[in-house]
PDB file of C-alpha atoms in Angstrom:
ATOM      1  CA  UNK A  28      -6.160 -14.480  -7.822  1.00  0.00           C
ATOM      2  CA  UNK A  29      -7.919 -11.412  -5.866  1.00  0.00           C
ATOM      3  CA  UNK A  30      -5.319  -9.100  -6.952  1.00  0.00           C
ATOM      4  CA  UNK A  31      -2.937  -6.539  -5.040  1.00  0.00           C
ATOM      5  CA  UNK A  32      -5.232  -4.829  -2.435  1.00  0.00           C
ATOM      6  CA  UNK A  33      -4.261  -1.791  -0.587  1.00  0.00           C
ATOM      7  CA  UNK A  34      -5.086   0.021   2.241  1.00  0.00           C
ATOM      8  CA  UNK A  35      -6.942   2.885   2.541  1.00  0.00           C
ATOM      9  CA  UNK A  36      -7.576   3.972  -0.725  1.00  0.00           C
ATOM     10  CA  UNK A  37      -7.385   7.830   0.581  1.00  0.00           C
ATOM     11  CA  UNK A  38      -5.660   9.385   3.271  1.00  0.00           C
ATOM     12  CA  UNK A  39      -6.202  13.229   4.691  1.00  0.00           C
ATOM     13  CA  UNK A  40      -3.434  13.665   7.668  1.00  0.00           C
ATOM     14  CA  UNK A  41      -1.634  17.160   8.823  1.00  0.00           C
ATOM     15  CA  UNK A  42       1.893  18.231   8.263  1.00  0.00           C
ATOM     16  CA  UNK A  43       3.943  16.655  11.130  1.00  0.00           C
ATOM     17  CA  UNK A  44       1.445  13.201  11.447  1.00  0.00           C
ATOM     18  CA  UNK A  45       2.597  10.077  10.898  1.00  0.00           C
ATOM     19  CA  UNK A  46       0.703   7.838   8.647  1.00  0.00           C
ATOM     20  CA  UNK A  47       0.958   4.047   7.827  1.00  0.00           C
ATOM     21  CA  UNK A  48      -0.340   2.224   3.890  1.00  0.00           C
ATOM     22  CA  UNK A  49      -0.773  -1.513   4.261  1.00  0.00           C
ATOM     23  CA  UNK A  50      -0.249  -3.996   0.920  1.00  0.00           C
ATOM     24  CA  UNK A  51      -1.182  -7.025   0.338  1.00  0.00           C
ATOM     25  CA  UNK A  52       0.187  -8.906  -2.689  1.00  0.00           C
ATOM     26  CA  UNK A  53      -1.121 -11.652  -5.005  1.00  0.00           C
ATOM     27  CA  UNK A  54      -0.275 -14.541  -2.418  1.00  0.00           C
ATOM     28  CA  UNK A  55       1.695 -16.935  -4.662  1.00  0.00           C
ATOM     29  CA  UNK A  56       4.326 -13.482  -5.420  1.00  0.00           C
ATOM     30  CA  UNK A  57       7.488 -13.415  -3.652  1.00  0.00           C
ATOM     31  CA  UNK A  58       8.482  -9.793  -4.546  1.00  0.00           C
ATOM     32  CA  UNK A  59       6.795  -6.447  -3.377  1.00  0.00           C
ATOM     33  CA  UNK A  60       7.488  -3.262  -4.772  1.00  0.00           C
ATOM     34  CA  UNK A  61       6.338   0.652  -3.273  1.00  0.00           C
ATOM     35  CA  UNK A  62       6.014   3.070  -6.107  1.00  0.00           C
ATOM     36  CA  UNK A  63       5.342   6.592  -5.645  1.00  0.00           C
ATOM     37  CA  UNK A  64       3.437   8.755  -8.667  1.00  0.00           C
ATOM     38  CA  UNK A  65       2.271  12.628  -8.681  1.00  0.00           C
ATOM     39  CA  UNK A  66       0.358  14.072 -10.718  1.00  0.00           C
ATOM     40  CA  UNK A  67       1.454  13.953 -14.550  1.00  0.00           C
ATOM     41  CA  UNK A  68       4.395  11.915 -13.815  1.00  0.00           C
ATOM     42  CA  UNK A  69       5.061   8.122 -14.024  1.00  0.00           C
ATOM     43  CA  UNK A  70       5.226   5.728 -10.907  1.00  0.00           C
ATOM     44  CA  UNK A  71       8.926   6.308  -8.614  1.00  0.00           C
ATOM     45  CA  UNK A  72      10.487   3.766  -7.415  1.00  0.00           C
ATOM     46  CA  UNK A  73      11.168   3.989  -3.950  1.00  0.00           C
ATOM     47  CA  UNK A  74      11.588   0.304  -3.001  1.00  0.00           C
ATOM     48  CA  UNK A  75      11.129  -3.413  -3.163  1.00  0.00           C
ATOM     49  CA  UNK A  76      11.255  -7.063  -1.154  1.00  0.00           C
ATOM     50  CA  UNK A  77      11.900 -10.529  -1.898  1.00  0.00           C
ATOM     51  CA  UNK A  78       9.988 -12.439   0.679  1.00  0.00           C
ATOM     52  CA  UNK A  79      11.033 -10.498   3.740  1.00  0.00           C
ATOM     53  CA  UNK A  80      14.289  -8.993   2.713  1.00  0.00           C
ATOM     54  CA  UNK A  81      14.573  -5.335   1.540  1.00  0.00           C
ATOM     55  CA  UNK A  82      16.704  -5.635  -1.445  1.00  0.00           C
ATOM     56  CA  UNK A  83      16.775  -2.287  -3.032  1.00  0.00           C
ATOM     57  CA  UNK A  84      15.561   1.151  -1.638  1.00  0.00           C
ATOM     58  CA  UNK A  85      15.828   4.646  -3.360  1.00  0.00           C
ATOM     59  CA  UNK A  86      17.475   7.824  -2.660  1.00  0.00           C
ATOM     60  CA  UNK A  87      13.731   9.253  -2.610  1.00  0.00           C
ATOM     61  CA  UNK A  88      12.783   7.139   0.333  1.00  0.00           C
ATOM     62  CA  UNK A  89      14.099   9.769   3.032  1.00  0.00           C
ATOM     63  CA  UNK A  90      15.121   8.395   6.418  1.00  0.00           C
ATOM     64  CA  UNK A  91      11.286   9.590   7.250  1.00  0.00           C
ATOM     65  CA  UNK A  92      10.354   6.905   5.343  1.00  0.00           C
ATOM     66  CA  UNK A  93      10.302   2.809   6.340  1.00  0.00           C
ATOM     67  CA  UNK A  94       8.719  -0.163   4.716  1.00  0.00           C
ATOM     68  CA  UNK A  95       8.500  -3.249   6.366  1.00  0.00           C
ATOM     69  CA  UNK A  96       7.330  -6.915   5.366  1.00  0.00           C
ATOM     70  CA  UNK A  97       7.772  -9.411   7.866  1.00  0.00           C
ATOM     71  CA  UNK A  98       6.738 -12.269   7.379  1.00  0.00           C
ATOM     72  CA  UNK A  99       6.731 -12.292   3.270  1.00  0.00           C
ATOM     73  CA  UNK A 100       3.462 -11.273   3.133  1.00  0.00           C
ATOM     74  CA  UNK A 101       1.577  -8.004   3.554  1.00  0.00           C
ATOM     75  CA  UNK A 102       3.815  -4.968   3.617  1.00  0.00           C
ATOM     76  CA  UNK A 103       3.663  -1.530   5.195  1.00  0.00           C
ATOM     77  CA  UNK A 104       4.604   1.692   4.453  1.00  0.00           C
ATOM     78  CA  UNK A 105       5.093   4.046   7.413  1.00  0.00           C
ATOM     79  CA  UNK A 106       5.957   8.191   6.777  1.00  0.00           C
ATOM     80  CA  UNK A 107       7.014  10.263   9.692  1.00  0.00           C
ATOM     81  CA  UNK A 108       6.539  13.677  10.145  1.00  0.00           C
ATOM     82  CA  UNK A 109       4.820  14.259   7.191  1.00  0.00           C
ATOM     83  CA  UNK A 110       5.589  16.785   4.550  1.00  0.00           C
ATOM     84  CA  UNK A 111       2.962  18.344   1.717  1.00  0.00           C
ATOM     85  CA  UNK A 112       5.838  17.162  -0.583  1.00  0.00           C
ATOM     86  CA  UNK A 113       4.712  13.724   0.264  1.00  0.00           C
ATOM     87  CA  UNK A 114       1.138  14.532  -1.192  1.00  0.00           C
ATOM     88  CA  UNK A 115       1.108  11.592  -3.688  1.00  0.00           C
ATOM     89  CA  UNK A 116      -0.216   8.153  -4.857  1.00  0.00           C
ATOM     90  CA  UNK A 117       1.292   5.362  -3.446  1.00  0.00           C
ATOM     91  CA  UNK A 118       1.248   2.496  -5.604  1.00  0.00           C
ATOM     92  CA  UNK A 119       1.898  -1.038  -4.299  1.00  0.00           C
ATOM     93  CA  UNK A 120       2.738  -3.826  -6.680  1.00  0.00           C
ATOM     94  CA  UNK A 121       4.229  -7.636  -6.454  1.00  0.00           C
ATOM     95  CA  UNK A 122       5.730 -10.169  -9.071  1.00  0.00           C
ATOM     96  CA  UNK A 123       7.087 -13.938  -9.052  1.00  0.00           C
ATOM     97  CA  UNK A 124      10.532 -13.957  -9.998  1.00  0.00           C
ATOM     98  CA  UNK A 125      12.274 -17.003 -10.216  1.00  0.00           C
ATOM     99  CA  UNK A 126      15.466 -17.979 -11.942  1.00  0.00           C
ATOM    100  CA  UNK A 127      15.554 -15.566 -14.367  1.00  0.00           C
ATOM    101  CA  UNK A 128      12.421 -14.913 -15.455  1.00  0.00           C
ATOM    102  CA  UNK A 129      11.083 -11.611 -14.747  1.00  0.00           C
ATOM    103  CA  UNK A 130       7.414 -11.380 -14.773  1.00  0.00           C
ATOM    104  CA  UNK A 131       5.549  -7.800 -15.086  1.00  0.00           C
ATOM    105  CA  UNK A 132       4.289  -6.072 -11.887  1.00  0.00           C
ATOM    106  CA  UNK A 133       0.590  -6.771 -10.836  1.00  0.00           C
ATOM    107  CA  UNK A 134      -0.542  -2.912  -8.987  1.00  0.00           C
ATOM    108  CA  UNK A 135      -2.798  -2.009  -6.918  1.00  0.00           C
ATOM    109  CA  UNK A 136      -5.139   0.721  -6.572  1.00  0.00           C
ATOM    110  CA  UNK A 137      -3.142   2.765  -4.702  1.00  0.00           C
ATOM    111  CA  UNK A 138      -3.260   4.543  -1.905  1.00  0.00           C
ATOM    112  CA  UNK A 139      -3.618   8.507  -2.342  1.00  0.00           C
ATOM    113  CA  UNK A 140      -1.925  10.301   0.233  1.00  0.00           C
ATOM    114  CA  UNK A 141      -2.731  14.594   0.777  1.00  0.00           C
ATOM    115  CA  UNK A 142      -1.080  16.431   3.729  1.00  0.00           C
ATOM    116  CA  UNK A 143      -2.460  19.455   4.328  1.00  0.00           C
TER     117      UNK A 143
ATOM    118  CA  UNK B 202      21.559   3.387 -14.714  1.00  0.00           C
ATOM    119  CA  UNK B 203      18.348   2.644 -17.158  1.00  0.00           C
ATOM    120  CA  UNK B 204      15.972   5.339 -18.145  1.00  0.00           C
ATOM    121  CA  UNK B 205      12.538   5.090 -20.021  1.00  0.00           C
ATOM    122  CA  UNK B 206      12.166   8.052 -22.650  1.00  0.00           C
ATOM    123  CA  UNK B 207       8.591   9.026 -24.147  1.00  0.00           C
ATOM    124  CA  UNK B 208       8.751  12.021 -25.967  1.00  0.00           C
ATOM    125  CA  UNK B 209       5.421  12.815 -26.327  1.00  0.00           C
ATOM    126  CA  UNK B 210       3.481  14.320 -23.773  1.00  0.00           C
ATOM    127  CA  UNK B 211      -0.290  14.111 -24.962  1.00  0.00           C
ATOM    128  CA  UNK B 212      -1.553  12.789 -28.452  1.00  0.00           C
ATOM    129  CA  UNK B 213      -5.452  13.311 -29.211  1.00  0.00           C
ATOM    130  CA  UNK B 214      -6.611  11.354 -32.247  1.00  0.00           C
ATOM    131  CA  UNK B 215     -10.339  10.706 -33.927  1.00  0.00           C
ATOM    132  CA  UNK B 216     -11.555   7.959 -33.181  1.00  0.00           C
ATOM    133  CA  UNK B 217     -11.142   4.875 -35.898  1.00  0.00           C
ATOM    134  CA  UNK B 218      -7.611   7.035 -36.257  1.00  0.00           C
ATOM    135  CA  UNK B 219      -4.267   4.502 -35.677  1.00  0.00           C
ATOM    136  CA  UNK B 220      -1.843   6.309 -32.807  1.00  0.00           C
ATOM    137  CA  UNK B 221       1.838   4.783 -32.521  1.00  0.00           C
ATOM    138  CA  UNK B 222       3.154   6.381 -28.863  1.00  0.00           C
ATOM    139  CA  UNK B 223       7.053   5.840 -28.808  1.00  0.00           C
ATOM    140  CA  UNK B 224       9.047   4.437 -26.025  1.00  0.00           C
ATOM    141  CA  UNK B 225      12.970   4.528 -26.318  1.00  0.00           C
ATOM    142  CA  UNK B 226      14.920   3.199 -23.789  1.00  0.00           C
ATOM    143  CA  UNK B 227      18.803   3.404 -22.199  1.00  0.00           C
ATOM    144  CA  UNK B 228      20.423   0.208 -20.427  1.00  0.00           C
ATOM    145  CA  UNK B 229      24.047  -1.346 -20.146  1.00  0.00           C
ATOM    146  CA  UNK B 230      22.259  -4.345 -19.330  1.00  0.00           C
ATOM    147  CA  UNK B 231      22.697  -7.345 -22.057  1.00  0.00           C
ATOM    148  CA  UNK B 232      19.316  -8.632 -20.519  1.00  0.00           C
ATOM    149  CA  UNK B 233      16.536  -6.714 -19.803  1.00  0.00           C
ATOM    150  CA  UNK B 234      12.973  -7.016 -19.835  1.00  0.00           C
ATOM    151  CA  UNK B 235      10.011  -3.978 -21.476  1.00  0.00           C
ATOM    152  CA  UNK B 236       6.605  -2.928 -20.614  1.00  0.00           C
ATOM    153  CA  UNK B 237       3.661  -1.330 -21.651  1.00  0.00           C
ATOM    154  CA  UNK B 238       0.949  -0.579 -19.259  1.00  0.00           C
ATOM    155  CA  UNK B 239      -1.843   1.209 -19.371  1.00  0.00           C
ATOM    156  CA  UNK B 240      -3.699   3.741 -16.567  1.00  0.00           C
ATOM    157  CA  UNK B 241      -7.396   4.772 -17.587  1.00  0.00           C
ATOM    158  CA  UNK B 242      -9.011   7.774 -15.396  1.00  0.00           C
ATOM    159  CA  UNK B 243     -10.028   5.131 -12.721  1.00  0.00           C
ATOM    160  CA  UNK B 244      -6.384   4.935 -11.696  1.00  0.00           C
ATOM    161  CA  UNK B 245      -5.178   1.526 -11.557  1.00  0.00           C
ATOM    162  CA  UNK B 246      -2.200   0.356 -13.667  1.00  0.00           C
ATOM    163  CA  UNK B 247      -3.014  -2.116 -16.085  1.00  0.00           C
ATOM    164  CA  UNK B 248      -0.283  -4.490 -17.843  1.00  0.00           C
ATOM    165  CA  UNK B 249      -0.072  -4.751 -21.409  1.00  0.00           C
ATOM    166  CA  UNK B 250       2.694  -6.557 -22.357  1.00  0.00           C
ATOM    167  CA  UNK B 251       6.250  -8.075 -21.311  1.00  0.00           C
ATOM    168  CA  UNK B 252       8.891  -8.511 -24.470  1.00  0.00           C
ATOM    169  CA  UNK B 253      12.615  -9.840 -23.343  1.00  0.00           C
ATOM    170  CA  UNK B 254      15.501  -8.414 -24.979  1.00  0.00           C
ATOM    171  CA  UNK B 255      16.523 -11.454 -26.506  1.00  0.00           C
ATOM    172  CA  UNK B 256      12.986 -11.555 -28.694  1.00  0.00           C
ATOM    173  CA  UNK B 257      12.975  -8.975 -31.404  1.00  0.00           C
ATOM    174  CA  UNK B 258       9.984 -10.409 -32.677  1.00  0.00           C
ATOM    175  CA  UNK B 259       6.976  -7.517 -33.132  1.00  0.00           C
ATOM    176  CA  UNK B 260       3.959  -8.476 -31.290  1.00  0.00           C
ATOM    177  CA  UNK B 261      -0.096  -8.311 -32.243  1.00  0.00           C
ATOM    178  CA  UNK B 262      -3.106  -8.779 -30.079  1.00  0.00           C
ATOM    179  CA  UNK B 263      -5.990  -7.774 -31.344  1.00  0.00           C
ATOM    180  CA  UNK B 264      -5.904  -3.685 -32.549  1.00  0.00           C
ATOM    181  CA  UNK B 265      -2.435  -3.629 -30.486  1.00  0.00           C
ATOM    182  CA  UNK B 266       0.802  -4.180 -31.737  1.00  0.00           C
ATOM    183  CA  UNK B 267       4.415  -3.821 -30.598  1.00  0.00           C
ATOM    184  CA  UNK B 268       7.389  -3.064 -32.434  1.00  0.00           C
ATOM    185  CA  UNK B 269      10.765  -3.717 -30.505  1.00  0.00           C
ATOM    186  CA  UNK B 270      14.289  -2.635 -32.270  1.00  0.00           C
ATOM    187  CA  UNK B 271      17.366  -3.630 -30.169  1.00  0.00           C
ATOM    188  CA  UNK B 272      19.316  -1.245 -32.886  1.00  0.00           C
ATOM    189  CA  UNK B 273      17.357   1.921 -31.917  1.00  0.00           C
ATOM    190  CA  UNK B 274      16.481   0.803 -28.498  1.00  0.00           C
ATOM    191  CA  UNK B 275      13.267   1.494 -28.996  1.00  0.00           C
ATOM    192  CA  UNK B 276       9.752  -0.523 -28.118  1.00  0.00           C
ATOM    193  CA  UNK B 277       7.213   1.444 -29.833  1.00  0.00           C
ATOM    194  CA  UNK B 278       3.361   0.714 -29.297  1.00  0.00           C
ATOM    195  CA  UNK B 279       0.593   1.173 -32.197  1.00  0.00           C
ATOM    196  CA  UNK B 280      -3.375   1.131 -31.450  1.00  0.00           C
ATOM    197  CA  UNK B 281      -5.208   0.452 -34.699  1.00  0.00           C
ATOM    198  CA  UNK B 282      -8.494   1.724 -35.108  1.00  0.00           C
ATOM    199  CA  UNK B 283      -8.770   4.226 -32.083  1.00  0.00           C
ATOM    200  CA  UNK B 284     -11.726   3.616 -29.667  1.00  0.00           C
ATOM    201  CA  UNK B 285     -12.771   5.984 -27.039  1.00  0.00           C
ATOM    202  CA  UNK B 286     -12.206   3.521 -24.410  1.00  0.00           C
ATOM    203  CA  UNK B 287      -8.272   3.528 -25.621  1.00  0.00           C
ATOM    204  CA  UNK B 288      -8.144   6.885 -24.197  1.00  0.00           C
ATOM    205  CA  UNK B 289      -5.437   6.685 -20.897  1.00  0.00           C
ATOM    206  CA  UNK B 290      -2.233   7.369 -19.906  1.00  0.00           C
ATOM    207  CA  UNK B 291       0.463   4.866 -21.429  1.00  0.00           C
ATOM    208  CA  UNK B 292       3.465   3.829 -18.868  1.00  0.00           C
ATOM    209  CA  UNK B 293       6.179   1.965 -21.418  1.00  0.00           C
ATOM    210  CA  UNK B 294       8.529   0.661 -18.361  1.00  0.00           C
ATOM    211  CA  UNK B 295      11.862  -1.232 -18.396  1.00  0.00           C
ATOM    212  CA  UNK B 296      12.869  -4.159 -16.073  1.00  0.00           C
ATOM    213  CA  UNK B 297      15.733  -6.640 -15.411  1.00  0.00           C
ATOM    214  CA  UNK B 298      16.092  -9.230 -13.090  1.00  0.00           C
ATOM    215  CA  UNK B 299      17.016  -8.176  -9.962  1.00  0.00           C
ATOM    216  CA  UNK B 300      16.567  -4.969 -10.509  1.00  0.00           C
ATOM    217  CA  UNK B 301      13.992  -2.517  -9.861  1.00  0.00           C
ATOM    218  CA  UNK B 302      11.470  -1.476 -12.546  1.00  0.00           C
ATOM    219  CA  UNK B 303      12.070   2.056 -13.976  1.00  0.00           C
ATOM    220  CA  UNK B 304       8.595   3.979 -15.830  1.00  0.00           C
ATOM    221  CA  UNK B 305       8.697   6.571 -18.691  1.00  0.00           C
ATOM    222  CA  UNK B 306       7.172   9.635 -17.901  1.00  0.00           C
ATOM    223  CA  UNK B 307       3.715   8.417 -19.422  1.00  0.00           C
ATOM    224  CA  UNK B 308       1.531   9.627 -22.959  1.00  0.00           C
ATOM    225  CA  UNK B 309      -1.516  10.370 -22.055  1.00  0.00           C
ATOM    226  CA  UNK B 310      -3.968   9.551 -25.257  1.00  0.00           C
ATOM    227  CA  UNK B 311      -7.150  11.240 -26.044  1.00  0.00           C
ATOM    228  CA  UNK B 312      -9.154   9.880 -28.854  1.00  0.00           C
ATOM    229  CA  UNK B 313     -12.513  11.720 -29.585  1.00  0.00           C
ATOM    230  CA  UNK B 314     -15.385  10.855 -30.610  1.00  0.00           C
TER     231      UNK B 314
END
């Protein structure tokens, strides 16, 4: 088990870049999860996967916002036209749910986003 | 729609001190599954512990404990004997199958030396 890794830890871009965060979950989990958390507050949902398929996304994920897992695997998360309102930590995290059992979400480090 | 209430903000203690942070919780969901994790300064979220709604049995692991009441929806978390190393921000989140996972707002705990 090597954990939920993401990628890069930090990112610096300008207002109006677009940026891309890469996740890669425990291998044996089928479901992915983006969370979003600023300063003081607790992680946001903005949107999760089972295998490939986007089940559930939030009203915070903007249409300037797209997440993608193709194959079941690794995920990215791609913003466009960035925004210093975007200025955040973006936390990746996957679980094995099966049945009805709902086992806790493993996170990663995160990947700490500041538009300047 | 589910939301994760923890009323307080920031609790500093003395170390050696035992801290109780509260969690209550709102859900129209029969099933549901809580959380507790905790995030030191380094960043990363750690998990604590998963209870079901069907198991109203209070939980200990070592100076941790858990104390879940269906009748006050509430999943409260106690830390016996404060340690400096305690000292984080505590995440109590709620969860249900097919669902996405919902976070309180976080305690962050200081316990001094």
């Amino acid at each position: 088990d090597t954990g939920v890794s993401q990628d890069p830890r930090h990112k610096i871009t300008k207002r109006g870049q677009n940026v891309t965060f890469r996740c890669d979950p425990i291998s044996e989990h089928n479901r992915l999860y983006w969370y979003r958390q600023t300063l003081g507050q607790g992680p946001e949902f903005l949107t999760y996967f089972q295998n490939e398929a986007q089940l559930e996304k939030s009203r915070l994920l903007s249409d300037r916002f797209s997440a993608e897992r193709p194959k079941g695997s690794f995920s990215t998360l791609e913003i466009q036209r960035t925004e210093q309102g975007d200025s955040a930590m973006y936390l990746c995290a996957s679980s094995s749910n099966t049945g009805d059992y709902n086992s806790p979400l493993h996170f990663g480090n995160g990947t700490r986003l500041t538009v300047t | 729609a589910q939301k994760v209430t923890q009323a307080q903000t920031e609790i500093s203690v003395v170390e050696k001190e035992d801290v109780t942070l509260d969690c209550v919780y709102e859900t129209r969901d029969t099933t549901y599954y809580l959380f507790w994790y905790k995030q030191p300064p380094s960043g990363e979220l750690v998990f604590l512990i998963r209870r079901n709604s069907f198991d109203e049995q209070n939980e200990i692991s070592g100076r941790y404990s858990w104390n879940f009441q269906k009748s006050t929806s509430s999943f409260n978390f106690t830390i016996t004997a404060s340690q400096v190393v305690d000292s984080a921000v505590y995440f109590c989140a709620l969860g249900n199958y097919g669902q996405n996972f919902v976070f309180g707002p976080g305690t962050r705990l200081s316990v001094l030396p």
